[in-house]
Coordinates of C-alpha atoms in Angstrom, one line a residue:
M1 CA -0.2 0.3 -0.1
S2 CA 1.5 3.2 -0.7
T3 CA 2.1 6.3 1.8
I4 CA -0.4 8.2 0.6
L5 CA -3.4 5.6 0.9
N6 CA -1.5 4.8 4.6
K7 CA -1.6 8.1 5.3
R8 CA -5.3 8.7 4.5
M9 CA -6.8 5.3 6.4
A10 CA -4.8 6.5 9.8
K11 CA -7.2 9.9 9.3
V12 CA -9.7 7.7 8.6
L13 CA -9.7 5.6 11.9
A14 CA -8.7 9.1 13.7
V15 CA -11.9 10.4 13.0
L16 CA -13.7 6.8 13.2
A17 CA -12.3 6.9 17.1
A18 CA -13.2 11.0 17.6
A19 CA -16.4 10.0 16.7
L20 CA -17.1 6.9 19.3
L21 CA -15.2 8.9 21.8
C22 CA -17.7 11.5 21.1
M23 CA -20.9 9.0 21.5
G24 CA -19.5 7.7 25.0
I25 CA -19.4 11.6 25.9
A26 CA -23.0 12.0 25.1
F27 CA -24.4 8.3 26.6
G28 CA -22.7 9.6 29.5
A29 CA -24.8 12.7 29.8
T30 CA -22.0 15.1 28.9
G31 CA -23.1 16.0 25.9
C32 CA -21.0 17.1 22.6
S33 CA -22.3 20.0 21.8
S34 CA -21.1 22.3 19.0
G35 CA -21.7 25.5 21.6
D36 CA -18.7 23.9 23.7
S37 CA -15.8 26.5 23.2
G38 CA -13.3 23.9 24.4
S39 CA -14.6 21.8 21.8
S40 CA -14.6 24.1 19.3
A41 CA -10.6 25.0 19.9
S42 CA -9.9 21.7 19.4
S43 CA -12.1 21.1 16.4
S44 CA -10.0 24.3 14.9
A45 CA -7.0 23.1 16.4
S46 CA -7.1 19.7 14.2
S47 CA -8.6 21.3 11.3
D48 CA -5.2 23.3 11.1
T49 CA -3.4 20.2 11.5
A50 CA -4.9 18.7 8.8
T51 CA -4.5 21.8 6.7
S52 CA -0.4 21.7 7.5
E53 CA -0.2 18.3 7.1
T54 CA 2.5 16.9 4.5
I55 CA 3.4 13.7 2.7
Q56 CA 5.9 12.5 1.0
F57 CA 4.8 11.5 -3.0
T58 CA 7.2 9.4 -5.8
D59 CA 6.7 11.1 -8.9
D60 CA 7.5 9.4 -12.0
A61 CA 11.1 10.8 -12.3
G62 CA 11.8 9.2 -9.2
R63 CA 11.5 12.5 -7.1
T64 CA 10.4 12.4 -3.7
V65 CA 8.3 15.7 -3.1
E66 CA 6.5 16.5 0.0
V67 CA 3.5 17.7 -0.8
P68 CA 0.5 18.2 0.9
A69 CA -1.9 15.7 1.9
Q70 CA -4.8 16.8 1.1
I71 CA -4.0 18.8 -2.7
D72 CA -7.6 21.2 -3.9
R73 CA -5.7 23.9 -5.6
I74 CA -3.1 22.6 -9.1
A75 CA -1.5 24.5 -11.7
P76 CA -0.2 22.7 -14.9
S77 CA 3.4 23.3 -15.7
G78 CA 2.6 24.0 -19.9
H79 CA 0.6 23.2 -22.1
T80 CA 0.4 19.2 -22.3
A81 CA -0.4 19.0 -18.2
N82 CA -2.7 21.7 -18.7
Q83 CA -4.8 19.3 -21.1
V84 CA -4.5 16.3 -18.9
L85 CA -5.2 18.3 -15.7
L86 CA -8.5 19.8 -17.6
T87 CA -9.8 15.8 -18.1
M88 CA -9.0 15.0 -14.8
A89 CA -9.5 17.4 -12.2
P90 CA -10.8 21.1 -13.8
E91 CA -12.4 21.8 -10.9
K92 CA -9.1 22.0 -8.7
M93 CA -7.4 24.0 -11.4
V94 CA -6.1 27.6 -10.0
G95 CA -5.0 28.9 -13.5
L96 CA -4.3 27.8 -16.9
S97 CA -0.8 27.7 -19.5
Q98 CA -2.9 29.2 -22.1
E99 CA -6.4 30.7 -23.2
L100 CA -8.7 28.4 -24.3
S101 CA -10.8 28.8 -27.6
E102 CA -14.7 28.9 -28.2
S103 CA -14.7 25.7 -29.3
Q104 CA -12.5 24.2 -26.3
Q105 CA -14.3 26.3 -24.1
K106 CA -17.4 24.3 -25.3
Y107 CA -15.8 20.9 -24.6
L108 CA -14.2 22.1 -21.4
G109 CA -16.2 24.3 -19.7
S110 CA -19.0 22.1 -19.8
K111 CA -18.9 21.6 -15.8
V112 CA -16.8 23.8 -14.6
D113 CA -16.3 27.5 -15.8
V114 CA -12.5 27.0 -16.7
A115 CA -12.1 29.9 -19.0
S116 CA -12.1 32.6 -16.2
L117 CA -9.2 30.9 -14.7
P118 CA -5.9 33.4 -15.0
I119 CA -3.1 32.4 -17.5
F120 CA -0.1 31.3 -16.4
G121 CA 1.9 30.7 -19.5
A122 CA 4.5 27.5 -19.4
V123 CA 7.5 26.6 -18.5
L124 CA 9.7 23.3 -19.3
G125 CA 8.6 23.4 -22.9
A126 CA 9.8 24.8 -26.1
E127 CA 10.1 28.1 -24.3
D128 CA 9.5 29.5 -20.9
D129 CA 6.8 32.7 -20.5
L130 CA 5.3 31.5 -17.5
N131 CA 4.1 34.4 -15.6
R132 CA 5.7 33.7 -12.1
E133 CA 4.2 36.6 -10.4
A134 CA 0.3 35.5 -11.7
L135 CA 1.5 32.0 -10.7
A136 CA 2.2 33.1 -7.4
A137 CA -1.1 35.3 -6.1
A138 CA -3.1 32.0 -7.4
E139 CA -1.8 30.1 -4.3
P140 CA -1.2 26.6 -5.7
Q141 CA -0.3 24.1 -3.0
V142 CA 1.2 21.9 -6.2
I143 CA 2.7 22.2 -9.8
I144 CA 2.2 18.9 -12.2
D145 CA 3.8 18.3 -15.0
T146 CA 3.2 15.8 -17.3
G147 CA 4.8 14.1 -20.5
E148 CA 8.0 12.7 -21.9
M149 CA 10.6 11.3 -19.5
K150 CA 13.6 13.6 -21.1
D151 CA 17.3 13.6 -19.9
G152 CA 17.9 16.1 -17.3
I153 CA 14.3 16.4 -16.3
V154 CA 15.6 15.9 -12.3
E155 CA 17.4 18.6 -12.7
D156 CA 15.4 20.7 -14.1
L157 CA 12.0 20.0 -11.8
D158 CA 14.4 20.4 -8.8
A159 CA 15.5 23.7 -10.1
L160 CA 12.0 24.7 -11.0
Q161 CA 10.6 24.2 -7.5
E162 CA 13.3 25.8 -5.6
Q163 CA 12.8 28.8 -7.6
I164 CA 9.5 29.3 -7.5
G165 CA 9.1 27.7 -3.6
I166 CA 6.3 25.5 -4.4
P167 CA 6.2 21.6 -4.9
V168 CA 6.3 20.3 -8.6
V169 CA 5.2 16.8 -9.5
F170 CA 6.1 15.2 -12.7
I171 CA 4.1 12.5 -14.6
E172 CA 4.7 10.3 -17.5
T173 CA 2.5 10.2 -19.9
K174 CA 2.8 7.4 -23.0
L175 CA 0.7 6.2 -25.3
E176 CA 1.0 2.4 -24.5
D177 CA 0.4 3.4 -20.7
Y178 CA -2.0 6.6 -20.3
G179 CA -3.7 4.1 -17.8
A180 CA -1.0 4.3 -15.5
A181 CA -0.8 8.1 -15.6
Y182 CA -4.2 8.6 -14.5
E183 CA -3.8 5.9 -12.2
K184 CA -1.1 8.1 -10.3
L185 CA -2.8 11.6 -10.2
G186 CA -6.0 9.7 -8.9
E187 CA -3.5 8.8 -5.8
L188 CA -1.8 12.4 -5.6
L189 CA -5.3 14.5 -5.7
A190 CA -7.2 12.0 -3.3
M191 CA -9.5 11.3 -6.4
E192 CA -9.0 7.3 -6.7
E193 CA -12.3 6.5 -7.9
R194 CA -11.8 9.5 -11.2
G195 CA -8.4 8.1 -11.9
Q196 CA -9.4 4.6 -12.3
E197 CA -12.1 5.4 -14.5
L198 CA -9.8 7.3 -16.9
S199 CA -6.8 4.2 -16.3
Q200 CA -9.3 1.7 -17.4
Y201 CA -10.9 3.4 -20.1
C202 CA -7.1 4.3 -21.6
Q203 CA -5.6 0.7 -21.0
N204 CA -9.2 -0.7 -22.4
A205 CA -9.2 1.0 -25.4
Y206 CA -5.3 0.3 -26.0
D207 CA -5.7 -3.3 -25.3
E208 CA -8.4 -3.5 -27.9
V209 CA -6.1 -1.8 -30.9
N210 CA -3.1 -3.5 -30.0
A211 CA -4.8 -6.7 -30.2
V212 CA -6.4 -6.0 -33.7
M213 CA -2.7 -4.8 -35.0
A214 CA -1.0 -7.9 -33.8
N215 CA -3.0 -9.7 -36.6
I216 CA -1.8 -7.1 -39.4
P217 CA 1.6 -8.0 -40.5
E218 CA 3.8 -5.1 -40.6
G219 CA 3.9 -5.6 -45.0
Q220 CA -0.2 -5.6 -44.4
R221 CA -0.6 -2.4 -43.0
V222 CA -1.6 1.0 -44.9
S223 CA 1.2 3.6 -45.9
V224 CA 0.1 6.5 -44.7
L225 CA 1.6 10.5 -44.7
Y226 CA 0.6 13.1 -41.7
L227 CA 0.4 16.3 -43.3
L228 CA 0.9 19.7 -41.7
G229 CA 1.2 23.6 -42.3
E230 CA -0.7 26.3 -45.1
D231 CA 0.7 24.5 -47.7
G232 CA -0.1 20.8 -46.2
T233 CA 4.1 20.2 -46.9
N234 CA 5.4 19.7 -43.5
V235 CA 5.6 16.0 -42.4
I236 CA 5.4 14.5 -39.3
G237 CA 8.5 11.7 -39.3
K238 CA 8.6 8.2 -38.4
D239 CA 9.4 7.2 -34.9
T240 CA 9.2 10.9 -33.9
Y241 CA 7.6 11.7 -30.3
Q242 CA 4.9 13.6 -32.6
A243 CA 4.5 10.2 -34.9
Q244 CA 3.1 7.3 -31.9
V245 CA -0.5 7.3 -33.6
V246 CA 0.2 7.0 -37.0
D247 CA 3.5 4.8 -36.3
M248 CA 1.5 2.5 -34.9
F249 CA -1.1 1.5 -37.1
A250 CA 0.5 2.2 -40.4
N251 CA 3.5 2.1 -42.3
N252 CA 4.4 5.3 -42.1
V253 CA 6.4 6.7 -45.3
A254 CA 8.0 9.8 -43.8
V255 CA 11.1 8.5 -43.1
L256 CA 13.8 11.4 -42.7
E257 CA 16.9 12.2 -41.2
N258 CA 17.0 14.3 -38.2
A259 CA 13.4 14.5 -38.7
S260 CA 12.2 16.8 -36.4
N261 CA 10.0 16.5 -32.8
K262 CA 7.9 19.6 -32.7
G263 CA 4.1 19.8 -33.1
T264 CA 4.7 21.4 -36.9
G265 CA 6.8 18.7 -38.1
S266 CA 9.8 18.8 -41.0
E267 CA 9.9 20.5 -43.8
S268 CA 9.3 18.5 -47.2
S269 CA 7.7 19.1 -50.5
L270 CA 5.5 18.4 -53.2
E271 CA 7.5 16.7 -55.2
Q272 CA 9.2 14.3 -52.1
I273 CA 5.2 13.7 -51.2
A274 CA 4.7 12.8 -54.7
L275 CA 7.6 9.9 -54.3
W276 CA 6.3 8.8 -51.1
N277 CA 2.8 8.4 -52.9
P278 CA 0.9 7.2 -49.5
D279 CA -2.5 5.2 -49.9
V280 CA -3.7 7.3 -47.2
I281 CA -3.1 11.1 -46.1
I282 CA -4.5 12.6 -43.1
F283 CA -3.9 16.2 -43.1
G284 CA -3.7 18.3 -40.0
Y285 CA -6.3 20.4 -38.3
G286 CA -7.1 23.3 -40.2
S287 CA -4.4 22.6 -42.8
V288 CA -5.3 22.5 -47.0
Y289 CA -8.0 19.4 -46.4
D290 CA -10.4 21.9 -47.9
T291 CA -9.1 22.5 -51.0
V292 CA -6.2 20.0 -52.1
A293 CA -9.0 18.2 -54.4
D294 CA -8.9 21.5 -56.8
N295 CA -5.6 22.3 -56.5
P296 CA -3.7 20.9 -59.6
A297 CA -0.5 20.4 -57.7
W298 CA -1.7 17.7 -56.3
E299 CA -2.6 15.9 -59.2
G300 CA -1.3 12.5 -59.3
I301 CA -0.8 11.5 -55.8
S302 CA -2.6 8.5 -55.6
A303 CA -4.4 9.7 -52.0
I304 CA -5.7 12.4 -53.6
D305 CA -6.9 10.8 -56.6
N306 CA -8.8 8.5 -54.9
G307 CA -10.3 10.3 -52.2
T308 CA -8.8 8.6 -49.7
Y309 CA -7.2 11.8 -47.4
Y310 CA -9.0 13.1 -44.3
E311 CA -8.5 15.3 -41.4
A312 CA -8.0 15.0 -38.1
P313 CA -10.3 16.5 -36.1
G314 CA -9.0 19.5 -33.9
T315 CA -11.3 19.9 -31.2
P316 CA -10.7 20.9 -28.4
Y317 CA -7.5 19.2 -29.4
N318 CA -6.0 18.0 -32.0
W319 CA -6.6 13.7 -32.0
L320 CA -3.1 12.9 -33.6
N321 CA -0.5 15.0 -31.7
N322 CA 0.1 18.7 -30.7
P323 CA 0.0 18.4 -27.9
P324 CA 1.1 14.7 -27.7
T325 CA -0.8 13.6 -24.9
V326 CA -4.3 11.6 -23.9
N327 CA -5.7 13.0 -27.0
Q328 CA -3.5 10.6 -28.7
V329 CA -6.2 7.7 -26.7
M330 CA -9.0 9.2 -28.8
G331 CA -6.8 9.5 -31.9
M332 CA -5.2 5.8 -31.8
Q333 CA -9.2 5.2 -31.5
W334 CA -10.1 6.7 -34.6
L335 CA -7.3 5.8 -37.1
P336 CA -7.1 2.1 -36.6
R337 CA -11.5 2.1 -37.2
L338 CA -10.4 4.3 -40.5
L339 CA -7.8 2.2 -41.4
Y340 CA -9.2 -1.1 -40.9
P341 CA -13.2 -0.5 -40.2
D342 CA -13.9 -4.5 -40.5
Q343 CA -11.6 -5.3 -37.8
F344 CA -14.0 -3.9 -35.5
D345 CA -17.9 -4.3 -34.1
D346 CA -18.2 -0.5 -33.2
T347 CA -17.6 2.8 -35.2
I348 CA -16.1 6.2 -35.0
A349 CA -19.5 7.9 -34.0
D350 CA -19.3 5.0 -31.2
V351 CA -15.7 5.9 -30.4
T352 CA -15.9 9.5 -30.5
K353 CA -18.8 9.7 -27.9
S354 CA -17.6 7.4 -25.5
Y355 CA -14.2 9.2 -25.5
Y356 CA -15.9 12.8 -25.4
Q357 CA -18.4 12.1 -22.3
T358 CA -15.6 10.4 -20.8
F359 CA -12.9 12.6 -20.6
Y360 CA -14.4 15.8 -20.5
G361 CA -18.4 15.1 -19.5
Y362 CA -19.6 15.9 -22.5
E363 CA -22.3 14.3 -24.2
L364 CA -22.0 14.7 -28.0
S365 CA -25.5 14.8 -29.9
D366 CA -25.9 12.9 -33.2
E367 CA -25.6 16.0 -35.4
E368 CA -22.4 17.4 -33.2
C369 CA -20.6 14.1 -33.7
D370 CA -21.2 14.0 -37.2
E371 CA -20.2 17.6 -37.7
L372 CA -17.2 16.9 -35.2
I373 CA -16.0 13.8 -37.8
A374 CA -17.5 14.7 -40.9
K375 CA -13.6 15.2 -42.3
A376 CA -12.4 12.1 -40.4
V377 CA -14.2 9.3 -42.0
P378 CA -14.6 7.7 -45.4
K379 CA -16.4 10.3 -48.0
A380 CA -19.9 9.0 -49.1

């Protein structure tokens, strides 16, 4: 049993013991009145003690961090953590790493008014624009960082924690094991039930698609390019952190030297795309999906000529990457159903509704779902 659970069990037992003592006094006709000044003073002291109690929490970087036993105010370290925490505990967030768009507010603000929260910026990401004064003013009890385990992360987290004087905890998020991340968050935030709900969903989704792909040999997987940018010629290269979902389900033909790990991908050209000539092209949200069929420069590329090109939905976040975090759980249910529909008993619409309900607490109507996935399903 973890240190956190031991501590919480001790607190529960202490509360029960106090209740039994109070009952004993009542039976002795002494009473346990809320108006008793001594009792009130004792209660106040107990409350102060509970508030100040801390525990030792071991994060996924192996760091032992002293955190409050009861955490009700949290802040994200950056955009990846921002998204994870909005699915886990929006009611505990005291600020956001970036402003939410109207389309994001529709889903993420359906239960909690997160759009009114202050904006802190991000730290430990591509650039440090963290507003440390605004962060301190919001008084979070802990800063939560999520994402990839990188070299030097222990030193970076320790330095940040010392600089801002607030505990910083790292939770690793991996495509194959988002379930573990949610379990860890549930433990940290005393939200075991919510953590288990999300953990189980992630694990079930991964196990299902992994079992399907085990029956599709590498040589029989659909060749795919994932293209981004205003011209649609930036490419997410094979074996990059941004390409995890595509690589898991397809033959990603974008084999590059020194491929970029940024969400914007690597610059390429129409000439190179024509040489790769994939069976399927996935365009990033907001790229050239709407105009590519009428652009003569794209003629001769099989996926465009055959109509086997799609757009990854991008609300509230891109299903495939950018940022590459729990939105990928939706992507890893969508993409294999798009490429190998005969391998599944349910539809893209089915899993879309399930994901949005479970992660965002938003119940999509049939019309909303159809609009959301209109460019992400085979053309009529």
